[in-house]
PDB file of N, CA and C in Angstrom:
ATOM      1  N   UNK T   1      95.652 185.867 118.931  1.00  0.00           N
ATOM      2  CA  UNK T   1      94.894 184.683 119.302  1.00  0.00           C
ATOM      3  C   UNK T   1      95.790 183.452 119.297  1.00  0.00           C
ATOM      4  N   UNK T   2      95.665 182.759 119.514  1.00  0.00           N
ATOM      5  CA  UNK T   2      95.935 181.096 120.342  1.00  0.00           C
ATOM      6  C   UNK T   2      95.688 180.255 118.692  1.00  0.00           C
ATOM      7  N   UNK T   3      94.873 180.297 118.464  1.00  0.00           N
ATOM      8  CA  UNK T   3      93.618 179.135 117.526  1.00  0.00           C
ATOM      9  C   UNK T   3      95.208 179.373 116.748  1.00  0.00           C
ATOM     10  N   UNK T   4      95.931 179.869 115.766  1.00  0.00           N
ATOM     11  CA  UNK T   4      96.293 179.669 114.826  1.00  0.00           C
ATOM     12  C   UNK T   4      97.586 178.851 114.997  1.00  0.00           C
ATOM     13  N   UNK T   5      98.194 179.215 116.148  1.00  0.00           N
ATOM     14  CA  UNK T   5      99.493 177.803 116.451  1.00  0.00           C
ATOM     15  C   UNK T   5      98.996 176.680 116.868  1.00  0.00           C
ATOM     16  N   UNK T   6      97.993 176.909 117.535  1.00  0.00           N
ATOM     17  CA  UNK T   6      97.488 175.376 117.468  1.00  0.00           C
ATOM     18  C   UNK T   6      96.925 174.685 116.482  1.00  0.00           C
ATOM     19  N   UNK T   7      96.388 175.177 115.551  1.00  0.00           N
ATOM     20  CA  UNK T   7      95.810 174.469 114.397  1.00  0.00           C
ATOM     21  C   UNK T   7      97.107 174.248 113.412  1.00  0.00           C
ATOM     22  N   UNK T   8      98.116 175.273 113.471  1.00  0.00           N
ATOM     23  CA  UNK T   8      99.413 174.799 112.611  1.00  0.00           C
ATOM     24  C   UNK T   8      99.704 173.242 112.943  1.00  0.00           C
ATOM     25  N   UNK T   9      99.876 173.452 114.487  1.00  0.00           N
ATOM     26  CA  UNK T   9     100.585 172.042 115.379  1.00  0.00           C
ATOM     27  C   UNK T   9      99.603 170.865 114.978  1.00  0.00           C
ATOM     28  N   UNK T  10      98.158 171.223 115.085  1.00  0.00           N
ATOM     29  CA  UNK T  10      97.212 169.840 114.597  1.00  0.00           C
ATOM     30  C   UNK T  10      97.509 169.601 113.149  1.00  0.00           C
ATOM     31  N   UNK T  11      97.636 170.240 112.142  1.00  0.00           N
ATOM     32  CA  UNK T  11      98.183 170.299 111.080  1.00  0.00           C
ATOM     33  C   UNK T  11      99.345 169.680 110.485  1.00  0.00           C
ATOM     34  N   UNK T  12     100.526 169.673 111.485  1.00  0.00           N
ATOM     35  CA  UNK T  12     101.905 169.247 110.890  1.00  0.00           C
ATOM     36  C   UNK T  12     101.617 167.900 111.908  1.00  0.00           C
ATOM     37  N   UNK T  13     101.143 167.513 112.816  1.00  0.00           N
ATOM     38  CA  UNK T  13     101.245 166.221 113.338  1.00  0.00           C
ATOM     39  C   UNK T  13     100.257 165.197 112.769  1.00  0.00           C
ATOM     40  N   UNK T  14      98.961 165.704 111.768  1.00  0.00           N
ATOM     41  CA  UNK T  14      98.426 164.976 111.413  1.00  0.00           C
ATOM     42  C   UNK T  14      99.407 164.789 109.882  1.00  0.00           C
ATOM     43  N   UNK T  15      99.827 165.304 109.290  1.00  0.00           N
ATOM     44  CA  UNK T  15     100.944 165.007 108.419  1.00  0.00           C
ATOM     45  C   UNK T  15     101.993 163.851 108.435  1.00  0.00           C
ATOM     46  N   UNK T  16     102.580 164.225 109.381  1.00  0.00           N
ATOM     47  CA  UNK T  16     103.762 163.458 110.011  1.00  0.00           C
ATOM     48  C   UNK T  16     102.693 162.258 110.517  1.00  0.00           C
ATOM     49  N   UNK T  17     101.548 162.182 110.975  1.00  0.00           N
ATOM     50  CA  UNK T  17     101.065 160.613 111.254  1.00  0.00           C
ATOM     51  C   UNK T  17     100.733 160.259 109.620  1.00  0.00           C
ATOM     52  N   UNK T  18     100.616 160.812 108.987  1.00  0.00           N
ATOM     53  CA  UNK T  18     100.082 160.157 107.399  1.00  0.00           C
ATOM     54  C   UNK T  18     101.239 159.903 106.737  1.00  0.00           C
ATOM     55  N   UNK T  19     102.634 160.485 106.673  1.00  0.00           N
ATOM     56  CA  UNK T  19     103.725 160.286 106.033  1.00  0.00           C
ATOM     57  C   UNK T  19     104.017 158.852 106.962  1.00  0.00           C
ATOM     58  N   UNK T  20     104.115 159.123 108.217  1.00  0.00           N
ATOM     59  CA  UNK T  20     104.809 157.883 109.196  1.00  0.00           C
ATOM     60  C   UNK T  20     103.938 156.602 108.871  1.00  0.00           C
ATOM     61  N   UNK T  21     102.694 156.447 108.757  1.00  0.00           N
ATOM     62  CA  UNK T  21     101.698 155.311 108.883  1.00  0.00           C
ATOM     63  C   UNK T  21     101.112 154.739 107.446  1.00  0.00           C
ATOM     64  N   UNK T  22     101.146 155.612 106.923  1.00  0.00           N
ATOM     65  CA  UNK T  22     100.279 154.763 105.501  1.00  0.00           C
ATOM     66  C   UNK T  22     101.531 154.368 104.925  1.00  0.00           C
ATOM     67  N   UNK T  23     102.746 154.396 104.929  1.00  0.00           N
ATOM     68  CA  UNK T  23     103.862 153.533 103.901  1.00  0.00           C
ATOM     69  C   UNK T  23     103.428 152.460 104.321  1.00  0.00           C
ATOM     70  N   UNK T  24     103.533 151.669 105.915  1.00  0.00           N
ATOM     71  CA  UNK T  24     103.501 150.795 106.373  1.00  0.00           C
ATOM     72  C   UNK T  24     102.190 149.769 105.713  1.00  0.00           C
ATOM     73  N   UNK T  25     100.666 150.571 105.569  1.00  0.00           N
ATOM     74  CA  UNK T  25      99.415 150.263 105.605  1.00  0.00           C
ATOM     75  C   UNK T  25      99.726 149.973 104.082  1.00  0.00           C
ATOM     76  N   UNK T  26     100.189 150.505 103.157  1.00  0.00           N
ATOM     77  CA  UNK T  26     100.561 150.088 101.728  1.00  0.00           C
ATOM     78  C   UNK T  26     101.611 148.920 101.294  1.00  0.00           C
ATOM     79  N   UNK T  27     102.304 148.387 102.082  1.00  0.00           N
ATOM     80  CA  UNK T  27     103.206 147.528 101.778  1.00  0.00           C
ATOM     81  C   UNK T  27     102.244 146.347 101.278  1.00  0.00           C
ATOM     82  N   UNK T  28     103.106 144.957 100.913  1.00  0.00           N
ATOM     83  CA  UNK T  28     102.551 143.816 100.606  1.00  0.00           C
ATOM     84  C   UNK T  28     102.108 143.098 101.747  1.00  0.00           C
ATOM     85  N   UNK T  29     100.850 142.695 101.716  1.00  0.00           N
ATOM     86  CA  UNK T  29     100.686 141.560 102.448  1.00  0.00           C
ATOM     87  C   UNK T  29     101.228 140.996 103.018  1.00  0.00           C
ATOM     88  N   UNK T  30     101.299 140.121 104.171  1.00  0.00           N
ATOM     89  CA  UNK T  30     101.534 139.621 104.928  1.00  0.00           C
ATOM     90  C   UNK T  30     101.417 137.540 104.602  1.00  0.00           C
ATOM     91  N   UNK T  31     102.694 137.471 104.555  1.00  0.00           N
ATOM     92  CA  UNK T  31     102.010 135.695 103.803  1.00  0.00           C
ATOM     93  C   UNK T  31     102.270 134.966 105.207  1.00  0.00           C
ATOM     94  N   UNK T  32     101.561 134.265 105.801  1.00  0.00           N
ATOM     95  CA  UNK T  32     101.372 133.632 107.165  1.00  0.00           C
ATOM     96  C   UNK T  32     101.068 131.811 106.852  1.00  0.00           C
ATOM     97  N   UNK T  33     101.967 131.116 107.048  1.00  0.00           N
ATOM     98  CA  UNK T  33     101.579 129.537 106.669  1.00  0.00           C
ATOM     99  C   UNK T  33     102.609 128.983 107.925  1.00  0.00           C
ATOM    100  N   UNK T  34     102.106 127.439 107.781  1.00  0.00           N
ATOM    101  CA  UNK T  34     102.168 126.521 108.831  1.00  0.00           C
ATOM    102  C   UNK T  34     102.980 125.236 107.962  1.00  0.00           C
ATOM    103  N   UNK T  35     104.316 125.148 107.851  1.00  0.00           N
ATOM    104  CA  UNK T  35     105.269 124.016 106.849  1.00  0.00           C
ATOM    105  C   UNK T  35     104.578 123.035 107.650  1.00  0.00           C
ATOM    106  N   UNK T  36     105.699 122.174 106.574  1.00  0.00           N
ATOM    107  CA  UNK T  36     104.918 120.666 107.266  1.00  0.00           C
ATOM    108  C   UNK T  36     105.952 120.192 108.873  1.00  0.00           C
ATOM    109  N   UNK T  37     106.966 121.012 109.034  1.00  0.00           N
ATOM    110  CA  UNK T  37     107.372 120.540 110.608  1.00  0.00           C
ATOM    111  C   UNK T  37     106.687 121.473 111.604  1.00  0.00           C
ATOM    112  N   UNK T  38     105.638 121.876 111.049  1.00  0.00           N
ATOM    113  CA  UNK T  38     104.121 123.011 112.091  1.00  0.00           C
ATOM    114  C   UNK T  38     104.820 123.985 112.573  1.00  0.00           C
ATOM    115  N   UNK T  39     105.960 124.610 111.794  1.00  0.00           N
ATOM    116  CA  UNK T  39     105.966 125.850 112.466  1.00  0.00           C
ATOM    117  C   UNK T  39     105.663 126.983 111.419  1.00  0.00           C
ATOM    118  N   UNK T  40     105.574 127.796 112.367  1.00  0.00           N
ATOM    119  CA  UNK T  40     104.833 129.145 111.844  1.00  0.00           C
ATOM    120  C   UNK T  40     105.902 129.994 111.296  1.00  0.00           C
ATOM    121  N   UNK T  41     104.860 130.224 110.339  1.00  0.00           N
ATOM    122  CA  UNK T  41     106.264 131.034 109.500  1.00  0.00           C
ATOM    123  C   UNK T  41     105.254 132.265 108.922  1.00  0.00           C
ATOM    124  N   UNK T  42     105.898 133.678 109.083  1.00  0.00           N
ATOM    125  CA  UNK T  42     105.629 135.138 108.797  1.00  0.00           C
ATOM    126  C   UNK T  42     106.281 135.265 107.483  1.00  0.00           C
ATOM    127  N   UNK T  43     106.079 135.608 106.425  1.00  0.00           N
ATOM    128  CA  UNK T  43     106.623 136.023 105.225  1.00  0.00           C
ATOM    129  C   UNK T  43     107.675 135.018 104.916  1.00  0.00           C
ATOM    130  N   UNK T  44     107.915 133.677 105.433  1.00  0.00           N
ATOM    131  CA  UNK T  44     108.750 132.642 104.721  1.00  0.00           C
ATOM    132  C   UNK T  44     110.236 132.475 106.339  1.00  0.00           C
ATOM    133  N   UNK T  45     109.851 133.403 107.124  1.00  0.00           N
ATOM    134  CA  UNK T  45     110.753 133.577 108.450  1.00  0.00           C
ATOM    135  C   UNK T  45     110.208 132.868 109.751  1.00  0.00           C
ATOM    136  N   UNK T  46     110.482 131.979 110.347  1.00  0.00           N
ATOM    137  CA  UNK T  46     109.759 131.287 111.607  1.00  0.00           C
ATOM    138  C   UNK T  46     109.871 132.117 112.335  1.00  0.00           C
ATOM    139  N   UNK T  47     108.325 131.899 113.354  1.00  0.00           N
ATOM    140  CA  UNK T  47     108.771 132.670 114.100  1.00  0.00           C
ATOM    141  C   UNK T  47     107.715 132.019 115.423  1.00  0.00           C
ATOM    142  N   UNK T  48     108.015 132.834 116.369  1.00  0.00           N
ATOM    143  CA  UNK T  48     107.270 131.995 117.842  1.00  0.00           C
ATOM    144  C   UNK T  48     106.514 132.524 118.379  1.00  0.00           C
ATOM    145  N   UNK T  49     104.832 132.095 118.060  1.00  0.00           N
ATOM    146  CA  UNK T  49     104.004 133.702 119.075  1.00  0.00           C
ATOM    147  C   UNK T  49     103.963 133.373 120.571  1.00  0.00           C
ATOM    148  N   UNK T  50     103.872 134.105 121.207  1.00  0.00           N
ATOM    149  CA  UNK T  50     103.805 134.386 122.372  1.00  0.00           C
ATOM    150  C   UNK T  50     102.566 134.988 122.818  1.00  0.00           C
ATOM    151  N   UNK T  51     101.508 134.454 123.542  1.00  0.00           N
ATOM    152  CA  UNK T  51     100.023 134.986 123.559  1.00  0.00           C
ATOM    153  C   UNK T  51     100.071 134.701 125.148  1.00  0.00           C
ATOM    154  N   UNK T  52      99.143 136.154 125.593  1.00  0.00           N
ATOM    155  CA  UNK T  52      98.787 135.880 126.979  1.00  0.00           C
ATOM    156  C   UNK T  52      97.599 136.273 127.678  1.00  0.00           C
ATOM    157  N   UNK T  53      97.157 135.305 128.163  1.00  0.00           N
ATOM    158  CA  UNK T  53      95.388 135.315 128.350  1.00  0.00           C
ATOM    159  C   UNK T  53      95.526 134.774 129.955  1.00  0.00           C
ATOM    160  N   UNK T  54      94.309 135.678 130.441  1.00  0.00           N
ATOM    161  CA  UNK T  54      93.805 135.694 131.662  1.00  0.00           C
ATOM    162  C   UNK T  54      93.680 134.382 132.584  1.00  0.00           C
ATOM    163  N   UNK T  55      93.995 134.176 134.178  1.00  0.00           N
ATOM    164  CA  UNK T  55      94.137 132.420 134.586  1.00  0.00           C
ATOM    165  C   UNK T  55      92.742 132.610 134.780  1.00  0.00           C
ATOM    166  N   UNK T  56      92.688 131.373 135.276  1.00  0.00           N
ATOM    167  CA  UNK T  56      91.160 130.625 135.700  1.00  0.00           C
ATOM    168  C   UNK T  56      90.726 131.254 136.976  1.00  0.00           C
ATOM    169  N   UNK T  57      89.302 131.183 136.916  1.00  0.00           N
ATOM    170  CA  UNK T  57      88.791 131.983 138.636  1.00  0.00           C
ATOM    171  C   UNK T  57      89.573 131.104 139.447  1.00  0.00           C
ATOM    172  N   UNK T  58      89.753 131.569 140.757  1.00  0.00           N
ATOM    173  CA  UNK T  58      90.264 130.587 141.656  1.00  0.00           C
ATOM    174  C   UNK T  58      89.123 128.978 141.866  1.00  0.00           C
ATOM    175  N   UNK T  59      88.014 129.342 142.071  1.00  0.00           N
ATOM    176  CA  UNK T  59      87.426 128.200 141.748  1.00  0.00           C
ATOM    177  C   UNK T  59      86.966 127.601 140.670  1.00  0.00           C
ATOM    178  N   UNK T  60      87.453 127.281 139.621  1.00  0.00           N
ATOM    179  CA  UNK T  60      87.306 126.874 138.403  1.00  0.00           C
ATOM    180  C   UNK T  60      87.846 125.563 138.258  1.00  0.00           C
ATOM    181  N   UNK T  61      86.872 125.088 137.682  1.00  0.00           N
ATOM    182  CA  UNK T  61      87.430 123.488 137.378  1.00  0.00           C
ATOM    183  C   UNK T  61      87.626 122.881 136.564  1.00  0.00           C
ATOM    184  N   UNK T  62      88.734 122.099 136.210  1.00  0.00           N
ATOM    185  CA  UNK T  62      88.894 121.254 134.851  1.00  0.00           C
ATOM    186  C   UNK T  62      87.774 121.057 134.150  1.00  0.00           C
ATOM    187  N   UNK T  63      88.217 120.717 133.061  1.00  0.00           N
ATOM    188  CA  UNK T  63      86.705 119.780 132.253  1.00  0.00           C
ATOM    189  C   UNK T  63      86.729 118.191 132.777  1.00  0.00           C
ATOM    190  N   UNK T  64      87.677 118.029 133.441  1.00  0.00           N
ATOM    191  CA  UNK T  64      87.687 116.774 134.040  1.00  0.00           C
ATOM    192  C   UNK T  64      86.628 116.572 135.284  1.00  0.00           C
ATOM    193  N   UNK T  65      86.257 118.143 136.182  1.00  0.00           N
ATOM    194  CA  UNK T  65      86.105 118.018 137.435  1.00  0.00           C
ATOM    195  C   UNK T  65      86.512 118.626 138.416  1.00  0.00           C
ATOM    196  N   UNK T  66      88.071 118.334 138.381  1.00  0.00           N
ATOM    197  CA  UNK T  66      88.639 118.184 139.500  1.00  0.00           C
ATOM    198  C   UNK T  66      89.203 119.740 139.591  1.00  0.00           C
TER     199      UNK T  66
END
């Protein structure tokens, strides 16, 4: 039968995702603050986010209007 190498293989890869992923999920916290020259700083290291969000409908208008 088939069933038993495949359940080995579901077996050793759900392993290897629990050895690979929970060290990470156990580490310390994450300390995230804003100094006083406003930059962002990750664990005491500046750093620069980069975020990217969808444009405006083509007909969309300021809050001005225009």
């Amino acid at each position: 039968m088939m069933r038993q190498p495949i359940r080995a293989c579901g077996v050793l890869i759900t392993g290897w995702l629990l050895l690979t992923c929970l060290p990470g999920a156990v580490t310390a916290p994450a300390s995230i603050a804003i100094d006083s020259n406003r930059i962002l700083r990750l664990n005491g290291v500046p750093i620069f986010p980069i975020g990217f969000t969808g444009p405006p409908l083509p007909d969309a208008r300021t809050p001005w209007g225009t």
